[in-house]
CSV table of C-alpha atoms in Angstrom, one decimal:
chain,number,residue,atom,x,y,z
A,30,MET,CA,102.8,118.3,35.6
A,31,ARG,CA,99.5,118.6,33.7
A,32,SER,CA,97.2,121.6,34.3
A,33,PHE,CA,94.4,121.2,36.9
A,34,GLY,CA,91.6,123.2,38.5
A,35,TYR,CA,91.7,124.3,42.1
A,36,GLU,CA,89.3,125.2,44.8
A,37,ARG,CA,89.4,125.8,48.5
A,38,ALA,CA,87.1,123.7,50.7
A,39,THR,CA,84.4,125.6,52.7
A,40,SER,CA,83.1,122.6,54.7
A,41,ALA,CA,83.8,118.9,54.9
A,42,GLN,CA,80.5,118.0,53.2
A,43,ALA,CA,81.0,120.7,50.5
A,44,ALA,CA,84.5,119.3,49.8
A,45,ALA,CA,83.1,115.8,49.5
A,46,ALA,CA,80.4,117.0,47.1
A,47,SER,CA,82.9,118.8,45.0
A,48,ALA,CA,85.4,115.9,44.9
A,49,SER,CA,82.8,113.4,44.0
A,50,ALA,CA,82.9,114.9,40.5
A,51,THR,CA,85.0,112.7,38.1
A,52,GLY,CA,88.7,113.4,38.2
A,53,SER,CA,88.8,115.4,41.4
A,54,SER,CA,91.2,114.7,44.3
A,55,PHE,CA,91.6,116.1,47.8
A,56,ILE,CA,94.9,117.7,48.8
A,57,ALA,CA,96.1,118.5,52.3
A,58,GLY,CA,99.8,118.2,53.0
A,59,GLY,CA,100.5,117.1,49.4
A,60,THR,CA,103.6,115.2,50.4
A,61,ASN,CA,102.6,112.2,48.2
A,62,LEU,CA,100.1,113.5,45.7
A,63,VAL,CA,102.3,116.3,44.4
A,64,ASP,CA,105.1,113.9,43.7
A,65,LEU,CA,102.8,111.6,41.8
A,66,MET,CA,101.4,114.6,39.8
A,67,LYS,CA,104.9,115.7,38.8
A,68,LEU,CA,105.6,112.2,37.5
A,69,GLU,CA,102.1,112.1,35.8
A,70,VAL,CA,101.3,108.9,37.7
A,71,MET,CA,98.2,110.8,38.9
A,72,ALA,CA,96.7,113.6,36.9
A,73,PRO,CA,93.5,114.8,38.7
A,74,ALA,CA,91.5,117.3,36.7
A,75,ARG,CA,90.8,119.3,39.9
A,76,LEU,CA,92.2,119.6,43.4
A,77,VAL,CA,90.0,120.4,46.4
A,78,ASP,CA,92.2,122.0,49.1
A,79,LEU,CA,91.3,120.9,52.6
A,80,GLY,CA,93.6,123.4,54.3
A,81,PRO,CA,90.8,125.8,55.2
A,82,LEU,CA,89.1,123.1,57.2
A,83,GLY,CA,91.8,123.3,59.8
A,84,PRO,CA,94.0,120.5,61.2
A,85,GLY,CA,91.8,119.4,64.1
A,86,GLY,CA,93.4,118.1,67.2
A,87,VAL,CA,93.5,115.2,69.7
A,88,ALA,CA,90.4,115.1,71.9
A,89,ARG,CA,89.3,112.6,74.5
A,90,THR,CA,86.2,110.6,73.8
A,91,PRO,CA,83.4,109.7,76.3
A,92,LYS,CA,84.4,106.1,76.1
A,93,GLY,CA,88.0,106.9,77.2
A,94,GLY,CA,89.7,106.8,73.8
A,95,VAL,CA,90.8,109.7,71.6
A,96,ARG,CA,89.6,111.4,68.4
A,97,ILE,CA,92.3,112.6,66.0
A,98,GLY,CA,91.5,115.3,63.4
A,99,ALA,CA,92.1,114.2,59.8
A,100,GLY,CA,94.2,117.3,59.1
A,101,LEU,CA,96.5,117.1,62.1
A,102,ARG,CA,100.1,117.1,61.0
A,103,ASN,CA,102.1,113.9,61.8
A,104,SER,CA,104.7,115.8,63.8
A,105,ALA,CA,101.9,117.3,66.0
A,106,LEU,CA,100.3,113.9,66.5
A,107,ALA,CA,103.5,112.3,67.5
A,108,ALA,CA,104.3,115.0,70.0
A,109,ASP,CA,100.8,115.2,71.6
A,110,PRO,CA,101.0,114.5,75.3
A,111,ALA,CA,98.0,112.1,75.4
A,112,ILE,CA,99.4,110.1,72.4
A,113,ARG,CA,102.8,109.9,74.0
A,114,ALA,CA,101.5,108.8,77.3
A,115,HIS,CA,98.7,106.4,76.3
A,116,TYR,CA,99.5,105.4,72.7
A,117,PRO,CA,103.3,105.4,72.5
A,118,LEU,CA,103.2,102.9,69.7
A,119,LEU,CA,101.6,105.5,67.5
A,120,SER,CA,104.1,108.1,68.3
A,121,GLN,CA,107.0,105.7,67.7
A,122,ALA,CA,105.6,104.7,64.3
A,123,LEU,CA,105.1,108.3,63.2
A,124,LEU,CA,108.7,109.3,64.3
A,125,SER,CA,110.1,106.3,62.4
A,126,GLY,CA,108.7,107.6,59.1
A,127,ALA,CA,109.8,110.1,56.6
A,128,SER,CA,111.8,113.2,57.7
A,129,PRO,CA,111.0,116.0,60.1
A,130,GLN,CA,110.2,118.3,57.2
A,131,LEU,CA,107.7,115.8,55.7
A,132,ARG,CA,106.2,115.1,59.1
A,133,ASN,CA,105.5,118.8,59.5
A,134,ARG,CA,103.4,118.7,56.4
A,135,ALA,CA,101.9,115.2,56.2
A,136,THR,CA,98.4,114.8,57.7
A,137,THR,CA,96.7,111.9,59.5
A,138,ALA,CA,94.3,111.2,56.7
A,139,GLY,CA,96.9,111.6,54.0
A,140,ASN,CA,99.2,109.2,55.8
A,141,LEU,CA,96.4,106.5,55.8
A,142,LEU,CA,95.9,107.1,52.0
A,143,GLN,CA,99.5,107.0,50.9
A,144,ARG,CA,100.0,105.2,47.6
A,145,THR,CA,102.5,102.4,47.2
A,146,ARG,CA,106.2,103.1,46.6
A,147,CYS,CA,106.5,100.1,44.2
A,148,VAL,CA,109.1,101.2,41.6
A,149,TYR,CA,106.9,100.1,38.7
A,150,PHE,CA,103.9,102.1,40.0
A,151,TYR,CA,106.1,105.2,39.8
A,152,ASP,CA,107.5,104.4,36.4
A,153,THR,CA,104.9,105.2,33.7
A,154,GLY,CA,106.9,103.3,31.1
A,155,THR,CA,106.4,100.0,32.8
A,156,ALA,CA,103.4,97.7,33.3
A,157,CYS,CA,101.4,98.3,36.5
A,158,ASN,CA,97.8,97.2,37.1
A,159,LYS,CA,97.4,99.6,40.0
A,160,ARG,CA,98.3,102.6,37.8
A,161,ASP,CA,97.0,101.3,34.5
A,162,PRO,CA,94.5,98.4,35.0
A,163,GLY,CA,95.0,95.6,32.6
A,164,SER,CA,98.6,96.4,31.7
A,165,GLY,CA,100.2,93.7,33.9
A,166,CYS,CA,102.4,93.6,36.9
A,167,ALA,CA,106.1,94.1,36.2
A,168,ALA,CA,107.1,93.5,39.8
A,169,LEU,CA,106.1,89.8,39.7
A,170,ASP,CA,109.3,88.9,37.8
A,171,GLY,CA,111.1,92.2,38.2
A,172,TYR,CA,112.8,94.1,41.0
A,173,ASN,CA,110.5,93.1,43.8
A,174,ARG,CA,112.7,93.5,46.9
A,175,MET,CA,110.2,96.0,48.5
A,176,ASN,CA,107.1,94.1,47.5
A,177,ALA,CA,104.5,91.9,49.2
A,178,VAL,CA,105.0,88.3,50.3
A,179,VAL,CA,101.4,87.9,51.6
A,180,GLY,CA,98.0,89.3,50.6
A,181,GLY,CA,99.0,90.0,47.0
A,182,SER,CA,97.6,88.5,43.8
A,183,ALA,CA,98.6,87.7,40.3
A,184,GLN,CA,97.6,91.3,39.4
A,185,CYS,CA,99.6,93.2,42.0
A,186,ILE,CA,102.2,92.6,44.8
A,187,ALA,CA,102.6,96.2,45.9
A,188,VAL,CA,102.8,97.0,49.7
A,189,HIS,CA,101.2,99.7,51.7
A,190,PRO,CA,104.0,102.1,52.8
A,191,SER,CA,102.6,103.8,55.9
A,192,ASP,CA,104.2,103.3,59.3
A,193,MET,CA,101.3,105.1,61.1
A,194,ALA,CA,98.7,102.8,59.5
A,195,VAL,CA,100.5,99.7,60.9
A,196,ALA,CA,100.3,101.2,64.4
A,197,MET,CA,96.6,102.2,63.9
A,198,MET,CA,95.8,98.6,62.9
A,199,ALA,CA,97.3,97.2,66.1
A,200,LEU,CA,95.4,99.8,68.1
A,201,ASP,CA,92.0,99.0,66.5
A,202,ALA,CA,91.5,102.5,65.0
A,203,ALA,CA,88.3,103.5,63.2
A,204,ILE,CA,88.1,106.0,60.3
A,205,GLU,CA,85.3,108.6,60.4
A,206,THR,CA,84.1,109.9,57.0
A,207,VAL,CA,81.5,112.1,55.4
A,208,SER,CA,80.0,111.8,51.9
A,209,ALA,CA,78.6,114.3,49.4
A,210,ASP,CA,75.1,113.8,50.8
A,211,GLY,CA,76.2,114.5,54.3
A,212,ALA,CA,76.0,110.8,55.4
A,213,THR,CA,78.7,109.8,57.9
A,214,ARG,CA,80.2,106.5,58.9
A,215,SER,CA,82.9,104.9,61.0
A,216,ILE,CA,85.0,102.3,59.3
A,217,PRO,CA,87.1,99.9,61.4
A,218,ILE,CA,90.6,100.0,60.0
A,219,ALA,CA,90.6,96.2,59.7
A,220,ARG,CA,87.9,96.7,56.9
A,221,PHE,CA,89.3,99.9,55.5
A,222,TYR,CA,91.9,98.6,53.1
A,223,ARG,CA,91.2,96.3,50.1
A,224,LEU,CA,93.4,93.5,49.0
A,225,PRO,CA,94.3,93.8,45.3
A,226,GLY,CA,92.6,90.7,43.9
A,227,THR,CA,91.7,91.6,40.4
A,228,THR,CA,91.2,95.3,41.1
A,229,PRO,CA,94.4,96.6,42.5
A,230,GLN,CA,93.5,100.1,41.6
A,231,LEU,CA,90.9,100.1,44.3
A,232,GLU,CA,92.9,100.4,47.5
A,233,THR,CA,90.2,101.3,50.2
A,234,VAL,CA,86.5,101.0,50.7
A,235,LEU,CA,86.0,104.8,50.3
A,236,ALA,CA,83.4,105.8,47.8
A,237,PRO,CA,84.2,108.5,45.2
A,238,GLY,CA,84.4,111.9,47.1
A,239,GLU,CA,84.1,110.3,50.5
A,240,LEU,CA,86.2,112.4,52.9
A,241,ILE,CA,88.1,111.2,56.0
A,242,THR,CA,87.2,113.6,58.9
A,243,ALA,CA,88.8,112.0,61.9
A,244,VAL,CA,90.4,108.8,63.2
A,245,THR,CA,89.3,107.4,66.6
A,246,LEU,CA,91.2,105.1,68.9
A,247,PRO,CA,89.5,103.0,71.7
A,248,PRO,CA,90.9,103.2,75.2
A,249,PRO,CA,94.5,102.3,75.5
A,250,PRO,CA,95.1,98.5,75.5
A,251,PRO,CA,96.8,96.9,78.5
A,252,GLY,CA,100.4,95.8,77.9
A,253,ARG,CA,103.7,97.1,76.5
A,254,GLN,CA,103.5,98.9,73.2
A,255,HIS,CA,106.4,98.7,70.8
A,256,TYR,CA,107.2,99.6,67.2
A,257,ALA,CA,110.1,97.9,65.5
A,258,LYS,CA,111.2,98.8,61.9
A,259,VAL,CA,113.9,97.2,59.8
A,260,ARG,CA,114.9,99.4,56.8
A,261,ASP,CA,117.9,99.9,54.5
A,262,ARG,CA,119.2,103.0,56.3
A,263,ALA,CA,118.7,104.6,59.7
A,264,SER,CA,116.2,107.3,58.6
A,265,TYR,CA,113.9,108.4,55.8
A,266,ALA,CA,113.4,105.0,54.4
A,267,PHE,CA,110.3,102.8,54.1
A,268,ALA,CA,110.0,99.5,56.0
A,269,LEU,CA,111.4,96.3,54.7
A,270,VAL,CA,109.4,94.8,57.6
A,271,SER,CA,107.9,96.5,60.6
A,272,VAL,CA,105.9,95.2,63.6
A,273,ALA,CA,103.6,97.2,65.8
A,274,SER,CA,102.9,95.2,68.9
A,275,VAL,CA,100.9,95.4,72.2
A,276,ILE,CA,102.0,92.6,74.5
A,277,ASP,CA,100.2,92.1,77.8
A,278,ALA,CA,102.5,90.0,80.0
A,279,ASP,CA,102.3,88.6,83.5
A,280,GLY,CA,105.9,88.0,84.5
A,281,GLU,CA,107.2,86.0,81.6
A,282,THR,CA,103.9,84.7,80.4
A,283,VAL,CA,101.9,86.4,77.6
A,284,ARG,CA,98.4,87.1,78.7
A,285,GLY,CA,97.3,88.7,75.4
A,286,ALA,CA,98.9,89.9,72.2
A,287,ARG,CA,98.1,92.0,69.3
A,288,PHE,CA,100.4,92.9,66.4
A,289,ALA,CA,100.3,94.2,62.9
A,290,VAL,CA,103.1,93.9,60.3
A,291,GLY,CA,104.1,96.4,57.7
A,292,GLY,CA,106.2,96.1,54.6
A,293,ILE,CA,104.9,92.6,53.7
A,294,ALA,CA,101.4,93.1,52.3
A,295,PRO,CA,99.1,95.5,50.4
A,296,ARG,CA,97.7,96.6,53.8
A,297,PRO,CA,98.9,96.5,57.4
A,298,TRP,CA,98.8,92.8,58.0
A,299,ARG,CA,97.1,91.5,61.1
A,300,VAL,CA,95.9,87.9,61.8
A,301,PRO,CA,93.9,87.4,65.1
A,302,ALA,CA,94.6,83.7,65.1
A,303,ALA,CA,98.3,84.4,65.2
A,304,GLU,CA,97.8,86.7,68.2
A,305,ALA,CA,95.8,84.0,69.9
A,306,ALA,CA,98.6,81.5,69.4
A,307,LEU,CA,100.8,83.5,71.8
A,308,ALA,CA,98.3,83.9,74.6
A,309,GLY,CA,99.2,81.8,77.7
A,310,THR,CA,102.7,81.1,76.4
A,311,ARG,CA,106.2,82.2,77.5
A,312,GLY,CA,107.0,83.4,74.0
A,313,ASP,CA,109.1,80.3,73.4
A,314,ALA,CA,110.4,79.2,70.0
A,315,ALA,CA,107.5,76.8,69.5
A,316,SER,CA,104.7,79.3,70.2
A,317,LEU,CA,106.5,81.9,68.1
A,318,GLY,CA,106.7,79.4,65.4
A,319,ARG,CA,103.0,78.7,65.5
A,320,ALA,CA,102.2,82.4,65.5
A,321,GLY,CA,104.5,82.9,62.6
A,322,ASP,CA,103.0,80.1,60.6
A,323,LEU,CA,99.5,81.6,61.1
A,324,LEU,CA,100.7,85.1,60.3
A,325,LEU,CA,102.4,84.0,57.1
A,326,ALA,CA,99.9,81.4,55.9
A,327,ASP,CA,100.0,81.2,52.1
A,328,ALA,CA,103.0,83.6,52.0
A,329,ALA,CA,105.5,83.3,49.3
A,330,GLY,CA,108.5,85.4,48.2
A,331,HIS,CA,109.0,86.4,44.6
A,332,GLY,CA,112.8,86.1,44.4
A,333,ARG,CA,114.3,89.3,45.6
A,334,ASN,CA,112.0,89.6,48.6
A,335,ASP,CA,112.3,86.0,50.0
A,336,PHE,CA,114.2,87.4,53.0
A,337,LYS,CA,111.0,89.0,54.3
A,338,LEU,CA,109.7,85.7,55.4
A,339,PRO,CA,112.4,84.8,58.0
A,340,LEU,CA,112.8,88.5,58.9
A,341,THR,CA,109.1,88.8,59.8
A,342,ARG,CA,109.4,85.9,62.2
A,343,ARG,CA,112.5,87.3,63.7
A,344,LEU,CA,111.0,90.7,64.2
A,345,LEU,CA,107.9,89.2,65.8
A,346,GLY,CA,110.2,87.4,68.3
A,347,HIS,CA,111.9,90.7,69.0
A,348,ALA,CA,108.6,92.3,69.8
A,349,VAL,CA,107.6,89.6,72.3
A,350,ALA,CA,111.0,89.5,73.9
A,351,ALA,CA,110.9,93.3,74.3
A,352,ALA,CA,107.7,92.9,76.3
A,353,LEU,CA,108.7,89.9,78.4
A,354,ARG,CA,112.3,90.6,79.0
A,355,PRO,CA,112.9,94.4,78.5
A,356,GLY,CA,116.5,95.1,77.7
A,357,GLN,CA,117.3,91.5,76.8
A,358,GLU,CA,115.3,91.2,73.5
A,359,THR,CA,117.0,89.7,70.5
A,360,ARG,CA,118.7,92.1,68.1
A,361,HIS,CA,117.4,92.7,64.6
A,362,GLY,CA,118.9,94.3,61.6
């Protein structure tokens, strides 16, 4: 690990002002950043420690939603009574990720800002445009089993690793931030993540030094919430494919649907047209096929990850069946 400067934040705005200096990074739980620093994938000149700002909590908003502190630990968020009662999808997603020890350290904002687990991003001896712009993408013709099948580009096919962010996408979260000059904004999560295009090193719309202060959720959506995750082992593994769904059903008919998919794209993948294709249907094979076609439009495997295409369709069917026919949904594995 390379040497670095260190300071403790005194306020959110002061932290943003300090981190806006070239080479500075925020650190909270450090569950991802410290690993990347050890491997010299990231080498910030200075760390701004957000610990003194406190974790924040879960508070009800005047509009009937909740506001979640950026520093709240993942374990505390998953166990919060309001989250478990009204946003079980979020709790399920959090508990499916990492290990208890990591969840006790990882924060809400840090989870949203996780870097990809692409093996070539972590290996400084290989080509990776995300780590070293202009060097190439070794994953395109290499070991790409965990990589993207949709939303990528000729420059990068890395996937976003967060389970929590997939649930947040399905729940229409918004990210609150503060900048060095004190300006604040609320960014819908649908506009928060960038696709790689020709600049895969730019992963979000955050400006240099802009600090996440909270995440807000609108009032709980109607319908059954469900998080399904397929992975190589039963715990402590990133998703091959995951689906966060909210299905509002009337008997065996879908009144409305929303779903986001993880493990297949550089950001949590949500396509409103695919959701609309299920409305008014019974979740039959034809409607699921249309929804899958829209969800995976222009998708393509890269050899080792071709299996993600049929697996995504199968997991979507599982989510719909779980809402329409509880206890009788199709198995996935």
